[in-house]
Amino acid sequence: MQGNYQPLARPVPFDDVLRQQNKTSKATGEPLVMLSLRIPVSLKTRLKTAAAAHGLPMQQLLRDAIERELDRLDGDDEP
């Protein structure tokens, strides 16, 4: 079975992906942690499409969206 392994073609070279992540972590000034969550495929597709439309990495768009939503929720708690 090991001899049959064929890696999937990547639209972006892997080194470019890592370079982009390294730039992002230094720009924020905070250490980053991996967030693992399960979302519907349709939501991931929307995220991917929106990120491409705005020229942003999906990671950045999702981080911004989470921060905005948390800010909104924090604002709703105040009288």
PDB file of N, CA and C in Angstrom:
ATOM      1  N   MET A   1       0.823  -1.192   0.000  1.00  0.00           N
ATOM      2  CA  MET A   1       0.000   0.000   0.000  1.00  0.00           C
ATOM      3  C   MET A   1       0.869   1.258   0.000  1.00  0.00           C
ATOM      4  N   GLN A   2       1.997   1.242   0.657  1.00  0.00           N
ATOM      5  CA  GLN A   2       2.841   2.416   0.732  1.00  0.00           C
ATOM      6  C   GLN A   2       3.339   2.846  -0.637  1.00  0.00           C
ATOM      7  N   GLY A   3       3.575   1.911  -1.525  1.00  0.00           N
ATOM      8  CA  GLY A   3       4.069   2.236  -2.850  1.00  0.00           C
ATOM      9  C   GLY A   3       3.042   2.926  -3.721  1.00  0.00           C
ATOM     10  N   ASN A   4       1.765   2.852  -3.365  1.00  0.00           N
ATOM     11  CA  ASN A   4       0.696   3.449  -4.168  1.00  0.00           C
ATOM     12  C   ASN A   4       0.396   4.890  -3.774  1.00  0.00           C
ATOM     13  N   TYR A   5       1.071   5.411  -2.757  1.00  0.00           N
ATOM     14  CA  TYR A   5       0.779   6.768  -2.279  1.00  0.00           C
ATOM     15  C   TYR A   5       1.178   7.796  -3.321  1.00  0.00           C
ATOM     16  N   GLN A   6       0.243   8.666  -3.661  1.00  0.00           N
ATOM     17  CA  GLN A   6       0.486   9.766  -4.583  1.00  0.00           C
ATOM     18  C   GLN A   6       0.024  11.059  -3.905  1.00  0.00           C
ATOM     19  N   PRO A   7       0.940  11.969  -3.583  1.00  0.00           N
ATOM     20  CA  PRO A   7       0.485  13.224  -2.956  1.00  0.00           C
ATOM     21  C   PRO A   7      -0.389  14.025  -3.915  1.00  0.00           C
ATOM     22  N   LEU A   8      -1.342  14.720  -3.352  1.00  0.00           N
ATOM     23  CA  LEU A   8      -2.222  15.561  -4.167  1.00  0.00           C
ATOM     24  C   LEU A   8      -1.468  16.781  -4.665  1.00  0.00           C
ATOM     25  N   ALA A   9      -1.788  17.202  -5.851  1.00  0.00           N
ATOM     26  CA  ALA A   9      -1.172  18.414  -6.401  1.00  0.00           C
ATOM     27  C   ALA A   9      -1.654  19.610  -5.598  1.00  0.00           C
ATOM     28  N   ARG A  10      -0.764  20.507  -5.281  1.00  0.00           N
ATOM     29  CA  ARG A  10      -1.118  21.704  -4.515  1.00  0.00           C
ATOM     30  C   ARG A  10      -1.148  22.903  -5.467  1.00  0.00           C
ATOM     31  N   PRO A  11      -2.219  23.719  -5.379  1.00  0.00           N
ATOM     32  CA  PRO A  11      -2.285  24.894  -6.246  1.00  0.00           C
ATOM     33  C   PRO A  11      -1.229  25.934  -5.885  1.00  0.00           C
ATOM     34  N   VAL A  12      -0.778  25.929  -4.629  1.00  0.00           N
ATOM     35  CA  VAL A  12       0.250  26.862  -4.171  1.00  0.00           C
ATOM     36  C   VAL A  12       1.380  26.031  -3.578  1.00  0.00           C
ATOM     37  N   PRO A  13       2.629  26.323  -3.929  1.00  0.00           N
ATOM     38  CA  PRO A  13       3.727  25.558  -3.336  1.00  0.00           C
ATOM     39  C   PRO A  13       3.687  25.632  -1.807  1.00  0.00           C
ATOM     40  N   PHE A  14       3.952  24.505  -1.172  1.00  0.00           N
ATOM     41  CA  PHE A  14       3.847  24.404   0.281  1.00  0.00           C
ATOM     42  C   PHE A  14       4.730  25.432   0.991  1.00  0.00           C
ATOM     43  N   ASP A  15       5.914  25.685   0.455  1.00  0.00           N
ATOM     44  CA  ASP A  15       6.809  26.668   1.073  1.00  0.00           C
ATOM     45  C   ASP A  15       6.169  28.056   1.110  1.00  0.00           C
ATOM     46  N   ASP A  16       5.413  28.402   0.060  1.00  0.00           N
ATOM     47  CA  ASP A  16       4.736  29.704   0.032  1.00  0.00           C
ATOM     48  C   ASP A  16       3.676  29.792   1.120  1.00  0.00           C
ATOM     49  N   VAL A  17       2.976  28.687   1.373  1.00  0.00           N
ATOM     50  CA  VAL A  17       1.954  28.667   2.420  1.00  0.00           C
ATOM     51  C   VAL A  17       2.606  28.894   3.776  1.00  0.00           C
ATOM     52  N   LEU A  18       3.706  28.194   4.049  1.00  0.00           N
ATOM     53  CA  LEU A  18       4.392  28.355   5.324  1.00  0.00           C
ATOM     54  C   LEU A  18       4.957  29.759   5.474  1.00  0.00           C
ATOM     55  N   ARG A  19       5.509  30.313   4.410  1.00  0.00           N
ATOM     56  CA  ARG A  19       6.065  31.662   4.466  1.00  0.00           C
ATOM     57  C   ARG A  19       4.966  32.656   4.842  1.00  0.00           C
ATOM     58  N   GLN A  20       3.791  32.484   4.261  1.00  0.00           N
ATOM     59  CA  GLN A  20       2.666  33.379   4.539  1.00  0.00           C
ATOM     60  C   GLN A  20       2.249  33.261   6.003  1.00  0.00           C
ATOM     61  N   GLN A  21       2.220  32.059   6.552  1.00  0.00           N
ATOM     62  CA  GLN A  21       1.853  31.870   7.947  1.00  0.00           C
ATOM     63  C   GLN A  21       2.888  32.502   8.867  1.00  0.00           C
ATOM     64  N   ASN A  22       4.152  32.374   8.517  1.00  0.00           N
ATOM     65  CA  ASN A  22       5.199  32.964   9.343  1.00  0.00           C
ATOM     66  C   ASN A  22       5.093  34.479   9.371  1.00  0.00           C
ATOM     67  N   LYS A  23       4.777  35.096   8.236  1.00  0.00           N
ATOM     68  CA  LYS A  23       4.602  36.551   8.196  1.00  0.00           C
ATOM     69  C   LYS A  23       3.442  36.967   9.083  1.00  0.00           C
ATOM     70  N   THR A  24       2.352  36.220   9.024  1.00  0.00           N
ATOM     71  CA  THR A  24       1.154  36.559   9.783  1.00  0.00           C
ATOM     72  C   THR A  24       1.431  36.526  11.279  1.00  0.00           C
ATOM     73  N   SER A  25       2.118  35.506  11.754  1.00  0.00           N
ATOM     74  CA  SER A  25       2.337  35.388  13.191  1.00  0.00           C
ATOM     75  C   SER A  25       3.220  36.513  13.711  1.00  0.00           C
ATOM     76  N   LYS A  26       4.194  36.964  12.942  1.00  0.00           N
ATOM     77  CA  LYS A  26       5.062  38.051  13.374  1.00  0.00           C
ATOM     78  C   LYS A  26       4.326  39.382  13.335  1.00  0.00           C
ATOM     79  N   ALA A  27       3.403  39.534  12.409  1.00  0.00           N
ATOM     80  CA  ALA A  27       2.681  40.793  12.264  1.00  0.00           C
ATOM     81  C   ALA A  27       1.740  41.033  13.445  1.00  0.00           C
ATOM     82  N   THR A  28       1.193  39.981  14.023  1.00  0.00           N
ATOM     83  CA  THR A  28       0.232  40.161  15.111  1.00  0.00           C
ATOM     84  C   THR A  28       0.910  40.459  16.432  1.00  0.00           C
ATOM     85  N   GLY A  29       2.160  40.018  16.605  1.00  0.00           N
ATOM     86  CA  GLY A  29       2.857  40.238  17.853  1.00  0.00           C
ATOM     87  C   GLY A  29       2.439  39.296  18.961  1.00  0.00           C
ATOM     88  N   GLU A  30       1.498  38.429  18.707  1.00  0.00           N
ATOM     89  CA  GLU A  30       1.031  37.459  19.694  1.00  0.00           C
ATOM     90  C   GLU A  30       1.368  36.064  19.213  1.00  0.00           C
ATOM     91  N   PRO A  31       1.640  35.154  20.151  1.00  0.00           N
ATOM     92  CA  PRO A  31       1.825  33.767  19.716  1.00  0.00           C
ATOM     93  C   PRO A  31       0.491  33.215  19.214  1.00  0.00           C
ATOM     94  N   LEU A  32       0.553  32.354  18.231  1.00  0.00           N
ATOM     95  CA  LEU A  32      -0.658  31.772  17.654  1.00  0.00           C
ATOM     96  C   LEU A  32      -0.805  30.325  18.106  1.00  0.00           C
ATOM     97  N   VAL A  33      -2.041  29.885  18.219  1.00  0.00           N
ATOM     98  CA  VAL A  33      -2.342  28.489  18.526  1.00  0.00           C
ATOM     99  C   VAL A  33      -3.251  27.949  17.430  1.00  0.00           C
ATOM    100  N   MET A  34      -3.228  26.647  17.265  1.00  0.00           N
ATOM    101  CA  MET A  34      -4.065  26.011  16.260  1.00  0.00           C
ATOM    102  C   MET A  34      -5.474  25.854  16.818  1.00  0.00           C
ATOM    103  N   LEU A  35      -6.468  26.271  16.057  1.00  0.00           N
ATOM    104  CA  LEU A  35      -7.860  26.116  16.433  1.00  0.00           C
ATOM    105  C   LEU A  35      -8.464  25.069  15.506  1.00  0.00           C
ATOM    106  N   SER A  36      -8.992  24.035  16.078  1.00  0.00           N
ATOM    107  CA  SER A  36      -9.585  22.978  15.278  1.00  0.00           C
ATOM    108  C   SER A  36     -11.089  22.977  15.508  1.00  0.00           C
ATOM    109  N   LEU A  37     -11.857  23.070  14.440  1.00  0.00           N
ATOM    110  CA  LEU A  37     -13.305  23.034  14.571  1.00  0.00           C
ATOM    111  C   LEU A  37     -13.913  22.407  13.327  1.00  0.00           C
ATOM    112  N   ARG A  38     -15.079  21.872  13.513  1.00  0.00           N
ATOM    113  CA  ARG A  38     -15.792  21.268  12.396  1.00  0.00           C
ATOM    114  C   ARG A  38     -16.909  22.214  11.974  1.00  0.00           C
ATOM    115  N   ILE A  39     -16.919  22.548  10.684  1.00  0.00           N
ATOM    116  CA  ILE A  39     -17.950  23.426  10.143  1.00  0.00           C
ATOM    117  C   ILE A  39     -18.525  22.770   8.897  1.00  0.00           C
ATOM    118  N   PRO A  40     -19.732  23.130   8.517  1.00  0.00           N
ATOM    119  CA  PRO A  40     -20.316  22.567   7.301  1.00  0.00           C
ATOM    120  C   PRO A  40     -19.484  22.944   6.068  1.00  0.00           C
ATOM    121  N   VAL A  41     -19.483  22.077   5.096  1.00  0.00           N
ATOM    122  CA  VAL A  41     -18.733  22.319   3.861  1.00  0.00           C
ATOM    123  C   VAL A  41     -19.189  23.613   3.203  1.00  0.00           C
ATOM    124  N   SER A  42     -20.480  23.889   3.253  1.00  0.00           N
ATOM    125  CA  SER A  42     -20.997  25.104   2.610  1.00  0.00           C
ATOM    126  C   SER A  42     -20.409  26.363   3.261  1.00  0.00           C
ATOM    127  N   LEU A  43     -20.208  26.328   4.580  1.00  0.00           N
ATOM    128  CA  LEU A  43     -19.623  27.480   5.267  1.00  0.00           C
ATOM    129  C   LEU A  43     -18.150  27.647   4.907  1.00  0.00           C
ATOM    130  N   LYS A  44     -17.437  26.533   4.802  1.00  0.00           N
ATOM    131  CA  LYS A  44     -16.029  26.616   4.403  1.00  0.00           C
ATOM    132  C   LYS A  44     -15.920  27.146   2.979  1.00  0.00           C
ATOM    133  N   THR A  45     -16.826  26.748   2.126  1.00  0.00           N
ATOM    134  CA  THR A  45     -16.820  27.230   0.744  1.00  0.00           C
ATOM    135  C   THR A  45     -17.059  28.735   0.713  1.00  0.00           C
ATOM    136  N   ARG A  46     -18.001  29.221   1.536  1.00  0.00           N
ATOM    137  CA  ARG A  46     -18.246  30.666   1.613  1.00  0.00           C
ATOM    138  C   ARG A  46     -17.012  31.408   2.109  1.00  0.00           C
ATOM    139  N   LEU A  47     -16.344  30.848   3.116  1.00  0.00           N
ATOM    140  CA  LEU A  47     -15.134  31.456   3.658  1.00  0.00           C
ATOM    141  C   LEU A  47     -14.041  31.519   2.597  1.00  0.00           C
ATOM    142  N   LYS A  48     -13.861  30.435   1.890  1.00  0.00           N
ATOM    143  CA  LYS A  48     -12.832  30.368   0.847  1.00  0.00           C
ATOM    144  C   LYS A  48     -13.128  31.365  -0.270  1.00  0.00           C
ATOM    145  N   THR A  49     -14.384  31.453  -0.674  1.00  0.00           N
ATOM    146  CA  THR A  49     -14.792  32.368  -1.742  1.00  0.00           C
ATOM    147  C   THR A  49     -14.610  33.827  -1.314  1.00  0.00           C
ATOM    148  N   ALA A  50     -15.027  34.143  -0.086  1.00  0.00           N
ATOM    149  CA  ALA A  50     -14.895  35.510   0.413  1.00  0.00           C
ATOM    150  C   ALA A  50     -13.427  35.899   0.549  1.00  0.00           C
ATOM    151  N   ALA A  51     -12.609  34.980   1.041  1.00  0.00           N
ATOM    152  CA  ALA A  51     -11.181  35.261   1.188  1.00  0.00           C
ATOM    153  C   ALA A  51     -10.547  35.546  -0.166  1.00  0.00           C
ATOM    154  N   ALA A  52     -10.886  34.753  -1.158  1.00  0.00           N
ATOM    155  CA  ALA A  52     -10.340  34.956  -2.495  1.00  0.00           C
ATOM    156  C   ALA A  52     -10.820  36.282  -3.084  1.00  0.00           C
ATOM    157  N   ALA A  53     -12.088  36.609  -2.861  1.00  0.00           N
ATOM    158  CA  ALA A  53     -12.647  37.851  -3.400  1.00  0.00           C
ATOM    159  C   ALA A  53     -11.976  39.088  -2.802  1.00  0.00           C
ATOM    160  N   HIS A  54     -11.524  38.976  -1.549  1.00  0.00           N
ATOM    161  CA  HIS A  54     -10.902  40.118  -0.878  1.00  0.00           C
ATOM    162  C   HIS A  54      -9.388  40.038  -0.860  1.00  0.00           C
ATOM    163  N   GLY A  55      -8.851  38.999  -1.477  1.00  0.00           N
ATOM    164  CA  GLY A  55      -7.402  38.856  -1.546  1.00  0.00           C
ATOM    165  C   GLY A  55      -6.751  38.618  -0.191  1.00  0.00           C
ATOM    166  N   LEU A  56      -7.464  37.944   0.694  1.00  0.00           N
ATOM    167  CA  LEU A  56      -6.960  37.663   2.040  1.00  0.00           C
ATOM    168  C   LEU A  56      -6.776  36.161   2.229  1.00  0.00           C
ATOM    169  N   PRO A  57      -5.849  35.777   3.090  1.00  0.00           N
ATOM    170  CA  PRO A  57      -5.781  34.359   3.451  1.00  0.00           C
ATOM    171  C   PRO A  57      -7.030  33.987   4.259  1.00  0.00           C
ATOM    172  N   MET A  58      -7.511  32.774   4.099  1.00  0.00           N
ATOM    173  CA  MET A  58      -8.690  32.327   4.837  1.00  0.00           C
ATOM    174  C   MET A  58      -8.472  32.491   6.337  1.00  0.00           C
ATOM    175  N   GLN A  59      -7.285  32.201   6.792  1.00  0.00           N
ATOM    176  CA  GLN A  59      -6.945  32.297   8.211  1.00  0.00           C
ATOM    177  C   GLN A  59      -7.174  33.722   8.723  1.00  0.00           C
ATOM    178  N   GLN A  60      -6.747  34.714   7.968  1.00  0.00           N
ATOM    179  CA  GLN A  60      -6.898  36.108   8.383  1.00  0.00           C
ATOM    180  C   GLN A  60      -8.364  36.521   8.395  1.00  0.00           C
ATOM    181  N   LEU A  61      -9.095  36.137   7.345  1.00  0.00           N
ATOM    182  CA  LEU A  61     -10.511  36.488   7.271  1.00  0.00           C
ATOM    183  C   LEU A  61     -11.289  35.869   8.423  1.00  0.00           C
ATOM    184  N   LEU A  62     -11.004  34.618   8.727  1.00  0.00           N
ATOM    185  CA  LEU A  62     -11.695  33.945   9.822  1.00  0.00           C
ATOM    186  C   LEU A  62     -11.332  34.571  11.165  1.00  0.00           C
ATOM    187  N   ARG A  63     -10.068  34.904  11.362  1.00  0.00           N
ATOM    188  CA  ARG A  63      -9.636  35.551  12.601  1.00  0.00           C
ATOM    189  C   ARG A  63     -10.373  36.875  12.784  1.00  0.00           C
ATOM    190  N   ASP A  64     -10.450  37.683  11.719  1.00  0.00           N
ATOM    191  CA  ASP A  64     -11.147  38.973  11.787  1.00  0.00           C
ATOM    192  C   ASP A  64     -12.632  38.786  12.082  1.00  0.00           C
ATOM    193  N   ALA A  65     -13.245  37.793  11.442  1.00  0.00           N
ATOM    194  CA  ALA A  65     -14.675  37.544  11.646  1.00  0.00           C
ATOM    195  C   ALA A  65     -14.959  37.107  13.083  1.00  0.00           C
ATOM    196  N   ILE A  66     -14.113  36.256  13.639  1.00  0.00           N
ATOM    197  CA  ILE A  66     -14.296  35.808  15.022  1.00  0.00           C
ATOM    198  C   ILE A  66     -14.143  36.986  15.971  1.00  0.00           C
ATOM    199  N   GLU A  67     -13.133  37.810  15.729  1.00  0.00           N
ATOM    200  CA  GLU A  67     -12.908  38.968  16.603  1.00  0.00           C
ATOM    201  C   GLU A  67     -14.097  39.936  16.550  1.00  0.00           C
ATOM    202  N   ARG A  68     -14.606  40.212  15.334  1.00  0.00           N
ATOM    203  CA  ARG A  68     -15.769  41.103  15.200  1.00  0.00           C
ATOM    204  C   ARG A  68     -16.986  40.533  15.922  1.00  0.00           C
ATOM    205  N   GLU A  69     -17.220  39.247  15.774  1.00  0.00           N
ATOM    206  CA  GLU A  69     -18.376  38.626  16.410  1.00  0.00           C
ATOM    207  C   GLU A  69     -18.245  38.654  17.932  1.00  0.00           C
ATOM    208  N   LEU A  70     -17.052  38.400  18.455  1.00  0.00           N
ATOM    209  CA  LEU A  70     -16.852  38.464  19.900  1.00  0.00           C
ATOM    210  C   LEU A  70     -17.035  39.887  20.412  1.00  0.00           C
ATOM    211  N   ASP A  71     -16.541  40.875  19.656  1.00  0.00           N
ATOM    212  CA  ASP A  71     -16.745  42.279  20.032  1.00  0.00           C
ATOM    213  C   ASP A  71     -18.228  42.615  20.048  1.00  0.00           C
ATOM    214  N   ARG A  72     -18.959  42.134  19.064  1.00  0.00           N
ATOM    215  CA  ARG A  72     -20.399  42.384  18.983  1.00  0.00           C
ATOM    216  C   ARG A  72     -21.106  41.745  20.178  1.00  0.00           C
ATOM    217  N   LEU A  73     -20.734  40.506  20.497  1.00  0.00           N
ATOM    218  CA  LEU A  73     -21.363  39.835  21.631  1.00  0.00           C
ATOM    219  C   LEU A  73     -21.036  40.531  22.950  1.00  0.00           C
ATOM    220  N   ASP A  74     -19.806  41.000  23.091  1.00  0.00           N
ATOM    221  CA  ASP A  74     -19.416  41.736  24.296  1.00  0.00           C
ATOM    222  C   ASP A  74     -20.205  43.035  24.413  1.00  0.00           C
ATOM    223  N   GLY A  75     -20.468  43.686  23.284  1.00  0.00           N
ATOM    224  CA  GLY A  75     -21.233  44.928  23.280  1.00  0.00           C
ATOM    225  C   GLY A  75     -22.697  44.721  23.635  1.00  0.00           C
ATOM    226  N   ASP A  76     -23.240  43.547  23.293  1.00  0.00           N
ATOM    227  CA  ASP A  76     -24.648  43.243  23.598  1.00  0.00           C
ATOM    228  C   ASP A  76     -24.854  43.045  25.098  1.00  0.00           C
ATOM    229  N   ASP A  77     -23.820  42.657  25.820  1.00  0.00           N
ATOM    230  CA  ASP A  77     -23.956  42.408  27.252  1.00  0.00           C
ATOM    231  C   ASP A  77     -24.024  43.682  28.067  1.00  0.00           C
ATOM    232  N   GLU A  78     -23.527  44.780  27.510  1.00  0.00           N
ATOM    233  CA  GLU A  78     -23.500  46.031  28.265  1.00  0.00           C
ATOM    234  C   GLU A  78     -24.865  46.704  28.248  1.00  0.00           C
ATOM    235  N   PRO A  79     -25.302  47.265  29.396  1.00  0.00           N
ATOM    236  CA  PRO A  79     -26.629  47.911  29.448  1.00  0.00           C
ATOM    237  C   PRO A  79     -26.646  49.249  28.754  1.00  0.00           C
TER     238      PRO A  79
END
